[in-house]
PDB file of C-alpha atoms and ligand atoms in Angstrom:
ATOM      1  CA  MET W 372      34.413  42.245  -2.878  1.00 48.00           C
ATOM      2  CA  ILE W 373      36.406  40.671  -4.765  1.00 53.00           C
ATOM      3  CA  ASN W 374      39.188  38.395  -3.261  1.00 56.00           C
ATOM      4  CA  ASP W 375      41.680  36.900  -5.288  1.00 64.00           C
ATOM      5  CA  LYS W 376      41.624  33.001  -5.078  1.00 73.00           C
ATOM      6  CA  PRO W 377      40.325  31.420  -8.449  1.00 94.00           C
ATOM      7  CA  ILE W 378      36.768  30.091  -7.696  1.00 97.00           C
ATOM      8  CA  ILE W 379      37.227  28.809 -11.630  1.00 98.00           C
ATOM      9  CA  ARG W 380      40.165  28.289 -13.309  1.00 97.00           C
ATOM     10  CA  ILE W 381      40.688  27.391 -17.192  1.00 98.00           C
ATOM     11  CA  ALA W 382      43.757  26.900 -18.689  1.00 97.00           C
ATOM     12  CA  ASN W 383      43.956  26.250 -22.547  1.00 98.00           C
ATOM     13  CA  ALA W 384      41.221  24.856 -22.824  1.00 98.00           C
ATOM     14  CA  CYS W 385      40.382  23.102 -26.376  1.00 98.00           C
ATOM     15  CA  LYS W 386      37.076  21.562 -27.770  1.00 98.00           C
ATOM     16  CA  TYR W 387      36.195  20.446 -31.047  1.00 98.00           C
ATOM     17  CA  PHE W 388      32.983  19.270 -32.800  1.00 98.00           C
ATOM     18  CA  GLY W 389      34.191  17.423 -35.417  1.00 97.00           C
ATOM     19  CA  THR W 390      36.669  19.604 -37.175  1.00 96.00           C
ATOM     20  CA  LEU W 391      35.131  22.832 -35.621  1.00 98.00           C
ATOM     21  CA  LYS W 392      37.667  24.131 -32.579  1.00 98.00           C
ATOM     22  CA  ALA W 393      34.505  25.513 -30.843  1.00 98.00           C
ATOM     23  CA  LEU W 394      37.097  26.389 -27.729  1.00 98.00           C
ATOM     24  CA  ASP W 395      40.869  27.576 -29.106  1.00 98.00           C
ATOM     25  CA  ASN W 396      43.299  27.562 -26.261  1.00 98.00           C
ATOM     26  CA  VAL W 397      40.930  29.187 -23.947  1.00 98.00           C
ATOM     27  CA  SER W 398      42.757  30.376 -20.236  1.00 98.00           C
ATOM     28  CA  LEU W 399      40.216  32.458 -18.000  1.00 98.00           C
ATOM     29  CA  GLU W 400      40.775  32.681 -14.279  1.00 98.00           C
ATOM     30  CA  VAL W 401      37.516  33.894 -12.396  1.00 98.00           C
ATOM     31  CA  SER W 402      37.893  35.196  -8.650  1.00 97.00           C
ATOM     32  CA  GLN W 403      35.507  34.195  -5.763  1.00 96.00           C
ATOM     33  CA  GLY W 404      32.874  37.026  -5.879  1.00 97.00           C
ATOM     34  CA  GLU W 405      33.915  38.453  -9.396  1.00 97.00           C
ATOM     35  CA  LYS W 406      31.601  39.455 -12.268  1.00 98.00           C
ATOM     36  CA  VAL W 407      32.876  37.973 -15.898  1.00 98.00           C
ATOM     37  CA  VAL W 408      30.923  39.608 -18.351  1.00 98.00           C
ATOM     38  CA  ILE W 409      31.818  37.308 -22.036  1.00 98.00           C
ATOM     39  CA  ILE W 410      30.763  38.637 -25.222  1.00 98.00           C
ATOM     40  CA  GLY W 411      31.358  38.045 -28.733  1.00 97.00           C
ATOM     41  CA  PRO W 412      29.358  37.243 -32.330  1.00 97.00           C
ATOM     42  CA  SER W 413      27.483  34.303 -32.351  1.00 97.00           C
ATOM     43  CA  GLY W 414      29.244  31.394 -32.697  1.00 98.00           C
ATOM     44  CA  SER W 415      32.239  32.440 -31.106  1.00 98.00           C
ATOM     45  CA  GLY W 416      32.286  29.723 -28.564  1.00 98.00           C
ATOM     46  CA  LYS W 417      30.625  31.975 -25.619  1.00 98.00           C
ATOM     47  CA  SER W 418      27.726  28.769 -24.729  1.00 98.00           C
ATOM     48  CA  THR W 419      30.611  26.078 -25.395  1.00 98.00           C
ATOM     49  CA  LEU W 420      32.501  27.466 -22.593  1.00 98.00           C
ATOM     50  CA  LEU W 421      29.909  28.358 -19.737  1.00 98.00           C
ATOM     51  CA  ARG W 422      28.450  24.660 -20.722  1.00 97.00           C
ATOM     52  CA  ALA W 423      32.335  23.738 -20.196  1.00 97.00           C
ATOM     53  CA  ILE W 424      32.728  25.284 -16.875  1.00 97.00           C
ATOM     54  CA  ASN W 425      29.340  23.519 -15.861  1.00 94.00           C
ATOM     55  CA  GLN W 426      30.242  20.088 -17.227  1.00 93.00           C
ATOM     56  CA  LEU W 427      27.555  19.700 -20.237  1.00 94.00           C
ATOM     57  CA  GLU W 428      30.507  19.570 -22.303  1.00 95.00           C
ATOM     58  CA  THR W 429      33.649  18.002 -21.720  1.00 95.00           C
ATOM     59  CA  ILE W 430      37.033  19.702 -22.678  1.00 96.00           C
ATOM     60  CA  ASP W 431      39.570  17.795 -24.897  1.00 97.00           C
ATOM     61  CA  SER W 432      42.273  19.411 -23.893  1.00 97.00           C
ATOM     62  CA  GLY W 433      43.245  22.079 -21.160  1.00 97.00           C
ATOM     63  CA  GLU W 434      42.682  22.447 -17.666  1.00 96.00           C
ATOM     64  CA  LEU W 435      39.562  22.989 -15.896  1.00 96.00           C
ATOM     65  CA  VAL W 436      39.286  23.280 -12.077  1.00 96.00           C
ATOM     66  CA  VAL W 437      36.060  24.754 -10.483  1.00 96.00           C
ATOM     67  CA  ASP W 438      36.203  25.236  -6.598  1.00 94.00           C
ATOM     68  CA  GLY W 439      39.375  23.398  -6.056  1.00 93.00           C
ATOM     69  CA  ASP W 440      38.512  20.232  -7.910  1.00 93.00           C
ATOM     70  CA  ASN W 441      40.347  19.603 -11.189  1.00 93.00           C
ATOM     71  CA  ILE W 442      37.239  18.424 -13.236  1.00 90.00           C
ATOM     72  CA  CYS W 443      39.609  16.171 -15.606  1.00 85.00           C
ATOM     73  CA  ASP W 444      40.672  13.859 -12.771  1.00 87.00           C
ATOM     74  CA  PRO W 445      38.859  11.139 -12.817  1.00 87.00           C
ATOM     75  CA  ASP W 446      38.669  10.933  -9.021  1.00 91.00           C
ATOM     76  CA  VAL W 447      36.292  13.949  -8.559  1.00 92.00           C
ATOM     77  CA  ASN W 448      32.705  13.675  -8.370  1.00 92.00           C
ATOM     78  CA  ILE W 449      31.373  15.660 -10.949  1.00 90.00           C
ATOM     79  CA  ASN W 450      28.041  15.789  -9.629  1.00 91.00           C
ATOM     80  CA  ALA W 451      29.056  17.397  -6.250  1.00 91.00           C
ATOM     81  CA  VAL W 452      31.454  20.103  -8.504  1.00 92.00           C
ATOM     82  CA  ARG W 453      27.833  20.449 -10.491  1.00 92.00           C
ATOM     83  CA  MET W 454      25.911  21.268  -7.488  1.00 93.00           C
ATOM     84  CA  GLU W 455      28.220  24.316  -7.114  1.00 95.00           C
ATOM     85  CA  LEU W 456      27.146  25.442 -10.635  1.00 97.00           C
ATOM     86  CA  GLY W 457      24.044  27.224 -10.646  1.00 97.00           C
ATOM     87  CA  MET W 458      23.023  28.092 -14.799  1.00 97.00           C
ATOM     88  CA  VAL W 459      20.127  30.233 -16.230  1.00 98.00           C
ATOM     89  CA  PHE W 460      19.778  29.859 -20.040  1.00 97.00           C
ATOM     90  CA  GLN W 461      18.367  31.436 -22.709  1.00 96.00           C
ATOM     91  CA  SER W 462      15.422  29.492 -22.900  1.00 96.00           C
ATOM     92  CA  PHE W 463      14.866  29.238 -19.323  1.00 94.00           C
ATOM     93  CA  ASN W 464      14.367  25.831 -19.391  1.00 94.00           C
ATOM     94  CA  LEU W 465      11.624  25.423 -16.740  1.00 98.00           C
ATOM     95  CA  PHE W 466      10.108  21.762 -15.955  1.00 97.00           C
ATOM     96  CA  PRO W 467       6.686  22.619 -17.890  1.00 97.00           C
ATOM     97  CA  HIS W 468       4.221  20.317 -15.572  1.00 98.00           C
ATOM     98  CA  LYS W 469       5.167  21.365 -12.168  1.00 98.00           C
ATOM     99  CA  SER W 470       4.661  24.460 -10.635  1.00 98.00           C
ATOM    100  CA  VAL W 471       6.497  27.362  -9.795  1.00 98.00           C
ATOM    101  CA  LEU W 472       7.101  25.905  -5.970  1.00 98.00           C
ATOM    102  CA  ASP W 473       7.796  22.443  -7.790  1.00 98.00           C
ATOM    103  CA  ASN W 474      10.386  23.554  -9.697  1.00 98.00           C
ATOM    104  CA  LEU W 475      12.196  25.338  -6.950  1.00 98.00           C
ATOM    105  CA  THR W 476      12.147  22.133  -4.829  1.00 98.00           C
ATOM    106  CA  LEU W 477      13.178  19.773  -6.899  1.00 98.00           C
ATOM    107  CA  ALA W 478      16.799  19.326  -6.892  1.00 96.00           C
ATOM    108  CA  PRO W 479      17.001  20.495  -3.759  1.00 97.00           C
ATOM    109  CA  ARG W 480      15.147  17.468  -2.211  1.00 98.00           C
ATOM    110  CA  LYS W 481      16.386  15.314  -4.726  1.00 96.00           C
ATOM    111  CA  LEU W 482      20.084  16.096  -4.613  1.00 94.00           C
ATOM    112  CA  ARG W 483      20.478  17.724  -1.111  1.00 94.00           C
ATOM    113  CA  LYS W 484      17.929  15.752   0.746  1.00 96.00           C
ATOM    114  CA  THR W 485      16.479  18.711   2.107  1.00 97.00           C
ATOM    115  CA  PRO W 486      13.661  17.926   3.984  1.00 98.00           C
ATOM    116  CA  LYS W 487       9.575  19.126   1.910  1.00 98.00           C
ATOM    117  CA  ALA W 488       8.917  21.914   4.210  1.00 98.00           C
ATOM    118  CA  GLU W 489      12.687  23.727   4.373  1.00 98.00           C
ATOM    119  CA  ALA W 490      13.205  23.575   0.851  1.00 98.00           C
ATOM    120  CA  GLU W 491       9.727  25.262   0.148  1.00 98.00           C
ATOM    121  CA  ALA W 492      10.243  28.035   2.913  1.00 98.00           C
ATOM    122  CA  TYR W 493      13.867  28.490   1.420  1.00 98.00           C
ATOM    123  CA  ALA W 494      11.766  28.314  -2.168  1.00 98.00           C
ATOM    124  CA  MET W 495       9.199  31.416  -1.062  1.00 98.00           C
ATOM    125  CA  LYS W 496      12.393  33.304   0.145  1.00 98.00           C
ATOM    126  CA  LEU W 497      13.708  32.933  -3.039  1.00 98.00           C
ATOM    127  CA  LEU W 498      10.565  33.994  -5.156  1.00 98.00           C
ATOM    128  CA  ALA W 499      10.280  36.960  -2.747  1.00 98.00           C
ATOM    129  CA  LYS W 500      13.739  38.048  -3.449  1.00 97.00           C
ATOM    130  CA  VAL W 501      12.978  37.944  -7.518  1.00 98.00           C
ATOM    131  CA  GLY W 502       9.667  39.523  -6.882  1.00 97.00           C
ATOM    132  CA  ILE W 503       7.231  36.677  -7.946  1.00 96.00           C
ATOM    133  CA  GLU W 504       6.136  34.560  -4.571  1.00 95.00           C
ATOM    134  CA  ASP W 505       2.780  35.642  -5.492  1.00 97.00           C
ATOM    135  CA  LYS W 506       3.299  33.037  -8.522  1.00 98.00           C
ATOM    136  CA  ALA W 507       4.377  30.119  -6.417  1.00 98.00           C
ATOM    137  CA  GLY W 508       1.325  27.994  -7.313  1.00 98.00           C
ATOM    138  CA  GLN W 509       1.334  28.706 -11.313  1.00 98.00           C
ATOM    139  CA  TYR W 510       3.054  26.836 -13.868  1.00 98.00           C
ATOM    140  CA  PRO W 511       5.038  28.345 -16.075  1.00 98.00           C
ATOM    141  CA  ALA W 512       3.123  28.719 -18.770  1.00 97.00           C
ATOM    142  CA  GLN W 513       0.966  31.048 -17.217  1.00 98.00           C
ATOM    143  CA  LEU W 514       3.750  33.544 -16.101  1.00 98.00           C
ATOM    144  CA  SER W 515       5.519  35.888 -18.595  1.00 97.00           C
ATOM    145  CA  GLY W 516       8.565  34.872 -19.886  1.00 97.00           C
ATOM    146  CA  GLY W 517      10.489  37.986 -17.520  1.00 98.00           C
ATOM    147  CA  GLN W 518       8.728  36.353 -14.967  1.00 98.00           C
ATOM    148  CA  GLN W 519       9.734  32.660 -16.075  1.00 98.00           C
ATOM    149  CA  GLN W 520      13.330  33.947 -16.148  1.00 98.00           C
ATOM    150  CA  ARG W 521      13.424  34.943 -12.696  1.00 98.00           C
ATOM    151  CA  VAL W 522      11.725  32.020 -11.784  1.00 98.00           C
ATOM    152  CA  ALA W 523      14.653  29.813 -13.589  1.00 98.00           C
ATOM    153  CA  ILE W 524      17.087  32.237 -11.252  1.00 98.00           C
ATOM    154  CA  ALA W 525      15.424  31.579  -8.309  1.00 98.00           C
ATOM    155  CA  ARG W 526      15.510  28.202  -9.190  1.00 98.00           C
ATOM    156  CA  ALA W 527      19.161  28.197 -10.040  1.00 98.00           C
ATOM    157  CA  LEU W 528      19.282  29.386  -6.275  1.00 98.00           C
ATOM    158  CA  ALA W 529      17.665  27.230  -4.529  1.00 98.00           C
ATOM    159  CA  MET W 530      20.637  24.897  -4.529  1.00 97.00           C
ATOM    160  CA  ASN W 531      23.076  27.075  -2.779  1.00 97.00           C
ATOM    161  CA  PRO W 532      25.374  27.572  -5.934  1.00 98.00           C
ATOM    162  CA  LYS W 533      28.539  29.452  -5.428  1.00 97.00           C
ATOM    163  CA  ILE W 534      28.939  30.056  -8.693  1.00 98.00           C
ATOM    164  CA  MET W 535      26.099  31.613 -11.042  1.00 98.00           C
ATOM    165  CA  LEU W 536      26.785  31.165 -15.275  1.00 98.00           C
ATOM    166  CA  PHE W 537      23.873  32.891 -17.193  1.00 98.00           C
ATOM    167  CA  ASP W 538      23.923  32.096 -20.818  1.00 98.00           C
ATOM    168  CA  GLU W 539      22.046  35.405 -22.781  1.00 98.00           C
ATOM    169  CA  PRO W 540      19.413  35.163 -20.124  1.00 98.00           C
ATOM    170  CA  THR W 541      17.372  37.938 -21.318  1.00 98.00           C
ATOM    171  CA  SER W 542      17.845  37.793 -25.122  1.00 97.00           C
ATOM    172  CA  ALA W 543      14.695  35.318 -25.708  1.00 96.00           C
ATOM    173  CA  LEU W 544      12.829  38.494 -23.999  1.00 97.00           C
ATOM    174  CA  ASP W 545      10.625  41.185 -25.027  1.00 96.00           C
ATOM    175  CA  PRO W 546      12.490  44.620 -24.462  1.00 95.00           C
ATOM    176  CA  GLU W 547      10.220  45.732 -21.410  1.00 96.00           C
ATOM    177  CA  MET W 548      11.044  42.349 -19.448  1.00 97.00           C
ATOM    178  CA  ILE W 549      14.581  42.635 -20.063  1.00 98.00           C
ATOM    179  CA  GLY W 550      14.983  45.348 -16.798  1.00 97.00           C
ATOM    180  CA  GLU W 551      12.844  43.175 -14.417  1.00 97.00           C
ATOM    181  CA  VAL W 552      15.537  40.126 -15.000  1.00 98.00           C
ATOM    182  CA  LEU W 553      18.436  42.617 -15.120  1.00 98.00           C
ATOM    183  CA  ASP W 554      17.384  44.158 -12.177  1.00 98.00           C
ATOM    184  CA  VAL W 555      17.362  40.756 -10.239  1.00 98.00           C
ATOM    185  CA  MET W 556      20.940  39.853 -11.521  1.00 98.00           C
ATOM    186  CA  VAL W 557      22.422  43.520 -10.407  1.00 98.00           C
ATOM    187  CA  LYS W 558      20.908  42.607  -6.809  1.00 98.00           C
ATOM    188  CA  LEU W 559      22.910  39.488  -7.183  1.00 98.00           C
ATOM    189  CA  ALA W 560      25.584  40.432  -7.999  1.00 98.00           C
ATOM    190  CA  LYS W 561      25.667  43.037  -5.403  1.00 97.00           C
ATOM    191  CA  GLU W 562      25.169  40.236  -2.741  1.00 97.00           C
ATOM    192  CA  GLY W 563      28.670  38.929  -3.686  1.00 97.00           C
ATOM    193  CA  MET W 564      27.629  35.668  -5.964  1.00 98.00           C
ATOM    194  CA  THR W 565      30.676  34.859  -8.323  1.00 98.00           C
ATOM    195  CA  MET W 566      28.854  35.241 -11.593  1.00 98.00           C
ATOM    196  CA  VAL W 567      29.893  34.231 -15.715  1.00 98.00           C
ATOM    197  CA  VAL W 568      26.994  36.233 -17.672  1.00 98.00           C
ATOM    198  CA  VAL W 569      27.418  35.832 -21.618  1.00 98.00           C
ATOM    199  CA  THR W 570      25.322  38.858 -22.610  1.00 98.00           C
ATOM    200  CA  HIS W 571      25.222  41.842 -25.241  1.00 95.00           C
ATOM    201  CA  GLU W 572      23.735  44.239 -21.973  1.00 96.00           C
ATOM    202  CA  MET W 573      26.481  46.431 -22.053  1.00 95.00           C
ATOM    203  CA  GLY W 574      24.646  48.729 -19.058  1.00 96.00           C
ATOM    204  CA  PHE W 575      24.567  45.591 -17.205  1.00 97.00           C
ATOM    205  CA  ALA W 576      28.206  44.857 -17.977  1.00 97.00           C
ATOM    206  CA  LYS W 577      29.328  48.449 -16.921  1.00 96.00           C
ATOM    207  CA  GLU W 578      27.421  48.400 -13.612  1.00 96.00           C
ATOM    208  CA  VAL W 579      28.150  44.938 -12.215  1.00 97.00           C
ATOM    209  CA  ALA W 580      31.409  43.718 -14.497  1.00 98.00           C
ATOM    210  CA  ASP W 581      34.614  43.668 -12.846  1.00 98.00           C
ATOM    211  CA  ARG W 582      36.029  42.279 -16.223  1.00 98.00           C
ATOM    212  CA  VAL W 583      34.549  41.963 -19.658  1.00 98.00           C
ATOM    213  CA  VAL W 584      35.709  39.047 -22.646  1.00 98.00           C
ATOM    214  CA  PHE W 585      35.545  39.194 -26.031  1.00 98.00           C
ATOM    215  CA  MET W 586      35.508  35.822 -27.869  1.00 98.00           C
ATOM    216  CA  ASP W 587      35.690  35.179 -31.653  1.00 98.00           C
ATOM    217  CA  HIS W 588      35.956  32.096 -33.407  1.00 98.00           C
ATOM    218  CA  GLY W 589      36.887  29.878 -30.027  1.00 98.00           C
ATOM    219  CA  GLN W 590      39.285  32.322 -28.884  1.00 98.00           C
ATOM    220  CA  ILE W 591      39.344  35.059 -25.967  1.00 98.00           C
ATOM    221  CA  LEU W 592      40.716  37.968 -28.011  1.00 98.00           C
ATOM    222  CA  GLU W 593      40.508  40.492 -25.306  1.00 98.00           C
ATOM    223  CA  VAL W 594      40.250  41.336 -21.511  1.00 98.00           C
ATOM    224  CA  GLY W 595      39.146  44.148 -20.006  1.00 98.00           C
ATOM    225  CA  THR W 596      37.462  46.442 -17.681  1.00 97.00           C
ATOM    226  CA  PRO W 597      34.031  47.601 -18.923  1.00 96.00           C
ATOM    227  CA  GLN W 598      35.354  51.036 -19.448  1.00 96.00           C
ATOM    228  CA  HIS W 599      38.206  49.824 -21.771  1.00 96.00           C
ATOM    229  CA  PHE W 600      35.933  48.506 -23.818  1.00 95.00           C
ATOM    230  CA  PHE W 601      34.297  51.287 -24.075  1.00 94.00           C
ATOM    231  CA  GLU W 602      36.957  53.329 -24.446  1.00 95.00           C
ATOM    232  CA  ASN W 603      39.755  51.542 -26.283  1.00 94.00           C
ATOM    233  CA  PRO W 604      38.890  48.237 -27.552  1.00 95.00           C
ATOM    234  CA  GLU W 605      41.889  47.149 -29.283  1.00 96.00           C
ATOM    235  CA  HIS W 606      41.463  44.103 -31.504  1.00 96.00           C
ATOM    236  CA  PRO W 607      40.183  45.315 -34.759  1.00 96.00           C
ATOM    237  CA  ARG W 608      37.301  42.234 -34.265  1.00 96.00           C
ATOM    238  CA  LEU W 609      36.308  43.968 -31.094  1.00 96.00           C
ATOM    239  CA  GLN W 610      36.048  46.850 -31.992  1.00 96.00           C
ATOM    240  CA  LYS W 611      33.826  46.254 -35.636  1.00 96.00           C
ATOM    241  CA  PHE W 612      32.009  44.006 -32.851  1.00 96.00           C
ATOM    242  CA  MET W 613      31.144  47.206 -30.250  1.00 95.00           C
ATOM    243  CA  ASP W 614      30.399  49.274 -33.305  1.00 93.00           C
ATOM    244  CA  GLN W 615      27.643  46.981 -34.106  1.00 92.00           C
ATOM    245  CA  ILE W 616      26.149  46.598 -30.300  1.00 89.00           C
ATOM    246  CA  LEU W 617      26.054  50.027 -29.127  1.00 83.00           C
TER     247      LEU W 617
HETATM  248  P1  ADP Y1438      27.287  31.093 -29.391  1.00 77.90           P
HETATM  249  O1  ADP Y1438      27.237  30.811 -28.078  1.00 77.90           O
HETATM  250  O2  ADP Y1438      28.971  32.195 -28.875  1.00 77.90           O
HETATM  251  O3  ADP Y1438      26.761  31.519 -30.336  1.00 77.90           O
HETATM  252  P2  ADP Y1438      28.563  28.026 -29.292  1.00 77.90           P
HETATM  253  O4  ADP Y1438      29.252  27.785 -28.487  1.00 77.90           O
HETATM  254  O5  ADP Y1438      27.324  28.029 -29.279  1.00 77.90           O
HETATM  255  O6  ADP Y1438      28.639  29.730 -29.597  1.00 77.90           O
HETATM  256  O7  ADP Y1438      28.986  27.889 -30.417  1.00 77.90           O
HETATM  257  C1  ADP Y1438      30.786  27.358 -31.013  1.00 77.90           C
HETATM  258  C2  ADP Y1438      30.915  26.768 -32.181  1.00 77.90           C
HETATM  259  O8  ADP Y1438      30.848  25.745 -31.968  1.00 77.90           O
HETATM  260  C3  ADP Y1438      29.450  26.968 -33.262  1.00 77.90           C
HETATM  261  O9  ADP Y1438      29.956  27.031 -34.636  1.00 77.90           O
HETATM  262  C4  ADP Y1438      28.247  26.245 -33.030  1.00 77.90           C
HETATM  263  O10 ADP Y1438      27.677  25.942 -33.881  1.00 77.90           O
HETATM  264  C5  ADP Y1438      29.051  24.690 -32.581  1.00 77.90           C
HETATM  265  N1  ADP Y1438      28.523  23.765 -31.449  1.00 77.90           N
HETATM  266  C6  ADP Y1438      28.087  24.100 -30.740  1.00 77.90           C
HETATM  267  N2  ADP Y1438      27.351  23.210 -30.198  1.00 77.90           N
HETATM  268  C7  ADP Y1438      27.645  21.808 -30.923  1.00 77.90           C
HETATM  269  C8  ADP Y1438      27.205  20.959 -30.801  1.00 77.90           C
HETATM  270  N3  ADP Y1438      26.747  20.228 -30.184  1.00 77.90           N
HETATM  271  N4  ADP Y1438      27.457  19.980 -32.265  1.00 77.90           N
HETATM  272  C9  ADP Y1438      27.979  20.660 -33.069  1.00 77.90           C
HETATM  273  N5  ADP Y1438      28.312  21.722 -33.034  1.00 77.90           N
HETATM  274  C10 ADP Y1438      28.379  22.422 -32.067  1.00 77.90           C
HETATM  275 MG1   MG Y1439      25.833  30.647 -26.842  1.00 77.90          MG
END
């Protein structure tokens, strides 16, 4: 269930790469427990927005508040804020020379100082949750893409984040593996996780999104329920985009 306290607040955010305006006056609030799906053409600024939320990019102007902390405030401990955010990338980004179990326990042990046995017990729970506890001793290269992405989700969850960010988590997967990753994401959504998900999987959006956001050329052009996006998209560029992806 959603309560209306915003856990993420972005106001008038702008981000330039040279002269390119990757984020053009973006404003968005996400409530605790809310699921927001971001769609839009390639190059529209979706990844930049997620990366800004996670402080992998710094915005040039505007405001960004995550879990009550204003990121632009020099007194705010960015690393502490970042620990509240889990991020899953298109390309999995697992540590290739670490076992699945070590992938999950590394950050909790280093950053949260969780004792090894405790970190491992929790990691096994998470691997069971994503359906691959039998792979704990394997290395990423020994797993399928779908399994690797489920490990990546479990790894992000191992830090007990308050918010999960997903950047096209199924775009690099063979079609037959997309479902197993989306199933894990649906489960997470139903448990009440706050989620911001860049994806063009409109079935997922329909099932879990409270709101869908359409971006183009660094701007948010339309925000609405999944139903609104299917039934009466307003902006001509959104209509064109929906025609292309459906
Ligand atoms: P999307 O995720 O919607 O495909 P991005 O946020 O990755 O879009 O990119 C938005 C725009 O910013 C694109 O034009 C992209 O080429 C540009 N861009 C993204 N990251 C960088 C970077 N590190 N340096 C220069 N340009 C970038
Ligand atoms: Mg992207």
